[in-house]
Amino acid sequence: MHIIPAIPLAPVMLESNPLERQLLAQLGARLKSARQARGISAVELARRVGVSRTTLQAVEGGKPSPAMATYLAVMSALGLVADVALLATGESDTVE
């Protein structure tokens, strides 16, 4: 099992860069799709991650306001391992 350490990170502020905003939007959409494919409700995933449903909606919407650590926590709760290079291709690996 791959464990992502909890590292306090500042909120992602990508308002000025369209490419970075697009990458966050793609990541958020892929996280939402992965959650739905696993049959996990937004309420349940938010509970597992320890965030509000509103924060989870911001992550799934690709908003820049949640901390990157929150994005990583959602990925971990879904059992996903990915990096920015894989986002554009749509590939991902699942943790076994």
Short mmCIF file of N, CA and C in Angstrom, two decimals:
data_model
loop_
_atom_site.label_atom_id
_atom_site.label_comp_id
_atom_site.label_asym_id
_atom_site.label_seq_id
_atom_site.Cartn_x
_atom_site.Cartn_y
_atom_site.Cartn_z
N MET A 1 0.85 -1.18 0.00
CA MET A 1 0.00 0.00 0.00
C MET A 1 0.89 1.23 0.00
N HIS A 2 0.59 2.17 -0.85
CA HIS A 2 1.36 3.41 -0.96
C HIS A 2 0.73 4.44 -0.05
N ILE A 3 1.52 5.00 0.85
CA ILE A 3 1.02 6.00 1.78
C ILE A 3 1.56 7.36 1.39
N ILE A 4 0.68 8.31 1.26
CA ILE A 4 1.07 9.68 0.95
C ILE A 4 1.17 10.42 2.28
N PRO A 5 2.36 10.91 2.63
CA PRO A 5 2.50 11.61 3.91
C PRO A 5 1.70 12.90 3.92
N ALA A 6 1.18 13.23 5.09
CA ALA A 6 0.44 14.48 5.24
C ALA A 6 1.44 15.61 5.38
N ILE A 7 1.51 16.45 4.38
CA ILE A 7 2.41 17.59 4.39
C ILE A 7 1.56 18.84 4.29
N PRO A 8 1.65 19.72 5.28
CA PRO A 8 0.85 20.95 5.17
C PRO A 8 1.36 21.81 4.03
N LEU A 9 0.48 22.08 3.10
CA LEU A 9 0.83 22.90 1.95
C LEU A 9 -0.10 24.09 1.88
N ALA A 10 0.40 25.17 1.36
CA ALA A 10 -0.42 26.36 1.18
C ALA A 10 -1.47 26.08 0.13
N PRO A 11 -2.58 26.81 0.16
CA PRO A 11 -3.59 26.63 -0.89
C PRO A 11 -2.98 26.87 -2.27
N VAL A 12 -3.48 26.13 -3.22
CA VAL A 12 -3.02 26.27 -4.59
C VAL A 12 -3.63 27.54 -5.15
N MET A 13 -2.80 28.46 -5.59
CA MET A 13 -3.30 29.70 -6.16
C MET A 13 -2.85 29.77 -7.62
N LEU A 14 -3.73 29.32 -8.50
CA LEU A 14 -3.39 29.21 -9.90
C LEU A 14 -4.25 30.11 -10.77
N GLU A 15 -4.78 31.13 -10.18
CA GLU A 15 -5.71 32.00 -10.89
C GLU A 15 -5.14 32.58 -12.18
N SER A 16 -3.82 32.81 -12.23
CA SER A 16 -3.26 33.53 -13.36
C SER A 16 -2.80 32.64 -14.50
N ASN A 17 -2.74 31.34 -14.30
CA ASN A 17 -2.19 30.48 -15.33
C ASN A 17 -3.28 29.55 -15.89
N PRO A 18 -3.72 29.77 -17.10
CA PRO A 18 -4.80 28.94 -17.68
C PRO A 18 -4.43 27.46 -17.79
N LEU A 19 -3.19 27.14 -18.08
CA LEU A 19 -2.79 25.74 -18.19
C LEU A 19 -2.91 25.03 -16.84
N GLU A 20 -2.46 25.69 -15.79
CA GLU A 20 -2.56 25.10 -14.46
C GLU A 20 -4.02 24.94 -14.04
N ARG A 21 -4.85 25.91 -14.38
CA ARG A 21 -6.29 25.79 -14.08
C ARG A 21 -6.90 24.62 -14.83
N GLN A 22 -6.48 24.44 -16.08
CA GLN A 22 -6.99 23.32 -16.88
C GLN A 22 -6.56 21.99 -16.27
N LEU A 23 -5.32 21.90 -15.81
CA LEU A 23 -4.85 20.66 -15.18
C LEU A 23 -5.63 20.34 -13.91
N LEU A 24 -5.92 21.37 -13.11
CA LEU A 24 -6.73 21.15 -11.91
C LEU A 24 -8.13 20.70 -12.28
N ALA A 25 -8.69 21.29 -13.32
CA ALA A 25 -10.04 20.90 -13.76
C ALA A 25 -10.04 19.45 -14.22
N GLN A 26 -9.00 19.04 -14.95
CA GLN A 26 -8.90 17.64 -15.39
C GLN A 26 -8.76 16.70 -14.20
N LEU A 27 -7.91 17.09 -13.24
CA LEU A 27 -7.72 16.26 -12.05
C LEU A 27 -9.03 16.13 -11.29
N GLY A 28 -9.72 17.25 -11.08
CA GLY A 28 -11.00 17.21 -10.37
C GLY A 28 -12.01 16.32 -11.07
N ALA A 29 -12.10 16.42 -12.38
CA ALA A 29 -13.04 15.59 -13.13
C ALA A 29 -12.68 14.11 -13.02
N ARG A 30 -11.39 13.81 -13.06
CA ARG A 30 -10.96 12.40 -12.95
C ARG A 30 -11.23 11.86 -11.55
N LEU A 31 -11.06 12.69 -10.53
CA LEU A 31 -11.35 12.25 -9.17
C LEU A 31 -12.84 11.98 -9.00
N LYS A 32 -13.67 12.86 -9.55
CA LYS A 32 -15.12 12.66 -9.47
C LYS A 32 -15.52 11.38 -10.20
N SER A 33 -14.96 11.18 -11.38
CA SER A 33 -15.25 9.98 -12.16
C SER A 33 -14.82 8.72 -11.41
N ALA A 34 -13.66 8.76 -10.78
CA ALA A 34 -13.16 7.61 -10.02
C ALA A 34 -14.07 7.33 -8.83
N ARG A 35 -14.52 8.38 -8.15
CA ARG A 35 -15.43 8.21 -7.02
C ARG A 35 -16.73 7.55 -7.48
N GLN A 36 -17.29 8.06 -8.56
CA GLN A 36 -18.55 7.51 -9.07
C GLN A 36 -18.38 6.08 -9.55
N ALA A 37 -17.27 5.78 -10.20
CA ALA A 37 -17.02 4.42 -10.68
C ALA A 37 -16.92 3.43 -9.53
N ARG A 38 -16.48 3.91 -8.37
CA ARG A 38 -16.37 3.05 -7.19
C ARG A 38 -17.67 2.99 -6.39
N GLY A 39 -18.66 3.76 -6.82
CA GLY A 39 -19.95 3.76 -6.14
C GLY A 39 -19.90 4.43 -4.78
N ILE A 40 -19.01 5.40 -4.62
CA ILE A 40 -18.87 6.12 -3.35
C ILE A 40 -19.58 7.46 -3.48
N SER A 41 -20.43 7.78 -2.53
CA SER A 41 -21.12 9.07 -2.57
C SER A 41 -20.15 10.18 -2.18
N ALA A 42 -20.50 11.39 -2.58
CA ALA A 42 -19.68 12.55 -2.22
C ALA A 42 -19.63 12.72 -0.71
N VAL A 43 -20.74 12.48 -0.05
CA VAL A 43 -20.80 12.60 1.41
C VAL A 43 -19.86 11.60 2.06
N GLU A 44 -19.87 10.36 1.57
CA GLU A 44 -19.01 9.32 2.13
C GLU A 44 -17.53 9.62 1.90
N LEU A 45 -17.18 10.04 0.69
CA LEU A 45 -15.78 10.35 0.41
C LEU A 45 -15.31 11.53 1.25
N ALA A 46 -16.14 12.55 1.38
CA ALA A 46 -15.77 13.70 2.21
C ALA A 46 -15.53 13.25 3.65
N ARG A 47 -16.36 12.35 4.15
CA ARG A 47 -16.18 11.82 5.51
C ARG A 47 -14.86 11.08 5.63
N ARG A 48 -14.54 10.23 4.64
CA ARG A 48 -13.29 9.46 4.66
C ARG A 48 -12.06 10.36 4.65
N VAL A 49 -12.16 11.45 3.89
CA VAL A 49 -11.02 12.36 3.74
C VAL A 49 -10.93 13.31 4.94
N GLY A 50 -12.08 13.56 5.58
CA GLY A 50 -12.10 14.48 6.71
C GLY A 50 -12.28 15.93 6.29
N VAL A 51 -13.03 16.12 5.20
CA VAL A 51 -13.32 17.47 4.72
C VAL A 51 -14.83 17.62 4.57
N SER A 52 -15.27 18.84 4.38
CA SER A 52 -16.70 19.06 4.16
C SER A 52 -17.06 18.66 2.73
N ARG A 53 -18.35 18.45 2.52
CA ARG A 53 -18.82 18.13 1.16
C ARG A 53 -18.54 19.30 0.22
N THR A 54 -18.61 20.51 0.74
CA THR A 54 -18.32 21.70 -0.07
C THR A 54 -16.87 21.70 -0.54
N THR A 55 -15.96 21.31 0.35
CA THR A 55 -14.54 21.24 -0.03
C THR A 55 -14.34 20.15 -1.07
N LEU A 56 -14.99 19.01 -0.91
CA LEU A 56 -14.88 17.95 -1.90
C LEU A 56 -15.42 18.42 -3.24
N GLN A 57 -16.53 19.15 -3.24
CA GLN A 57 -17.08 19.70 -4.48
C GLN A 57 -16.07 20.64 -5.15
N ALA A 58 -15.35 21.42 -4.35
CA ALA A 58 -14.34 22.32 -4.90
C ALA A 58 -13.20 21.52 -5.54
N VAL A 59 -12.80 20.42 -4.89
CA VAL A 59 -11.75 19.56 -5.45
C VAL A 59 -12.23 18.95 -6.76
N GLU A 60 -13.42 18.36 -6.75
CA GLU A 60 -13.94 17.72 -7.95
C GLU A 60 -14.23 18.73 -9.07
N GLY A 61 -14.43 19.98 -8.69
CA GLY A 61 -14.65 21.04 -9.67
C GLY A 61 -13.35 21.65 -10.16
N GLY A 62 -12.22 21.18 -9.62
CA GLY A 62 -10.92 21.70 -10.05
C GLY A 62 -10.65 23.11 -9.59
N LYS A 63 -11.26 23.51 -8.49
CA LYS A 63 -11.04 24.87 -7.98
C LYS A 63 -9.65 24.99 -7.37
N PRO A 64 -9.04 26.16 -7.47
CA PRO A 64 -7.70 26.35 -6.92
C PRO A 64 -7.66 26.61 -5.42
N SER A 65 -8.82 26.81 -4.78
CA SER A 65 -8.80 27.17 -3.36
C SER A 65 -8.43 26.03 -2.41
N PRO A 66 -8.81 24.76 -2.63
CA PRO A 66 -8.36 23.74 -1.68
C PRO A 66 -6.84 23.56 -1.74
N ALA A 67 -6.26 23.25 -0.60
CA ALA A 67 -4.82 22.99 -0.54
C ALA A 67 -4.50 21.76 -1.38
N MET A 68 -3.30 21.73 -1.94
CA MET A 68 -2.89 20.56 -2.73
C MET A 68 -2.93 19.30 -1.86
N ALA A 69 -2.68 19.45 -0.56
CA ALA A 69 -2.76 18.30 0.34
C ALA A 69 -4.17 17.70 0.34
N THR A 70 -5.19 18.53 0.13
CA THR A 70 -6.56 18.03 0.07
C THR A 70 -6.76 17.21 -1.19
N TYR A 71 -6.23 17.68 -2.32
CA TYR A 71 -6.30 16.90 -3.55
C TYR A 71 -5.61 15.55 -3.35
N LEU A 72 -4.44 15.55 -2.72
CA LEU A 72 -3.70 14.31 -2.48
C LEU A 72 -4.46 13.38 -1.54
N ALA A 73 -5.12 13.94 -0.53
CA ALA A 73 -5.90 13.12 0.40
C ALA A 73 -7.07 12.45 -0.31
N VAL A 74 -7.72 13.17 -1.22
CA VAL A 74 -8.83 12.58 -1.99
C VAL A 74 -8.29 11.45 -2.87
N MET A 75 -7.16 11.70 -3.54
CA MET A 75 -6.55 10.66 -4.37
C MET A 75 -6.25 9.42 -3.53
N SER A 76 -5.68 9.62 -2.36
CA SER A 76 -5.33 8.51 -1.49
C SER A 76 -6.57 7.74 -1.04
N ALA A 77 -7.62 8.46 -0.68
CA ALA A 77 -8.86 7.81 -0.23
C ALA A 77 -9.49 6.98 -1.35
N LEU A 78 -9.24 7.38 -2.59
CA LEU A 78 -9.76 6.62 -3.74
C LEU A 78 -8.79 5.53 -4.19
N GLY A 79 -7.62 5.46 -3.56
CA GLY A 79 -6.63 4.44 -3.92
C GLY A 79 -5.93 4.75 -5.22
N LEU A 80 -5.81 6.03 -5.55
CA LEU A 80 -5.19 6.42 -6.81
C LEU A 80 -3.75 6.89 -6.61
N VAL A 81 -2.92 6.56 -7.57
CA VAL A 81 -1.55 7.07 -7.62
C VAL A 81 -1.43 7.71 -8.99
N ALA A 82 -1.01 8.95 -9.03
CA ALA A 82 -0.89 9.65 -10.31
C ALA A 82 0.12 10.77 -10.17
N ASP A 83 0.49 11.32 -11.28
CA ASP A 83 1.28 12.54 -11.27
C ASP A 83 0.78 13.42 -12.39
N VAL A 84 1.25 14.62 -12.44
CA VAL A 84 0.74 15.59 -13.40
C VAL A 84 0.91 15.11 -14.84
N ALA A 85 1.98 14.38 -15.13
CA ALA A 85 2.22 13.91 -16.49
C ALA A 85 1.13 12.94 -16.94
N LEU A 86 0.55 12.19 -16.02
CA LEU A 86 -0.48 11.22 -16.38
C LEU A 86 -1.86 11.86 -16.53
N LEU A 87 -2.04 13.05 -15.98
CA LEU A 87 -3.35 13.70 -16.04
C LEU A 87 -3.78 13.98 -17.47
N ALA A 88 -2.86 14.44 -18.27
CA ALA A 88 -3.19 14.82 -19.64
C ALA A 88 -3.57 13.61 -20.49
N THR A 89 -3.01 12.43 -20.18
CA THR A 89 -3.28 11.25 -20.97
C THR A 89 -4.50 10.48 -20.48
N GLY A 90 -4.90 10.75 -19.24
CA GLY A 90 -6.03 10.04 -18.67
C GLY A 90 -5.65 8.71 -18.05
N GLU A 91 -4.34 8.43 -17.99
CA GLU A 91 -3.91 7.18 -17.39
C GLU A 91 -3.77 7.35 -15.89
N SER A 92 -3.96 6.26 -15.16
CA SER A 92 -3.71 6.28 -13.71
C SER A 92 -3.45 4.85 -13.27
N ASP A 93 -2.85 4.73 -12.14
CA ASP A 93 -2.59 3.42 -11.54
C ASP A 93 -3.35 3.33 -10.24
N THR A 94 -3.83 2.15 -9.94
CA THR A 94 -4.50 1.96 -8.67
C THR A 94 -3.54 1.29 -7.72
N VAL A 95 -3.68 1.65 -6.44
CA VAL A 95 -2.84 1.03 -5.42
C VAL A 95 -3.40 -0.35 -5.15
N GLU A 96 -2.55 -1.33 -5.15
CA GLU A 96 -2.98 -2.72 -4.88
C GLU A 96 -2.83 -3.02 -3.41
#
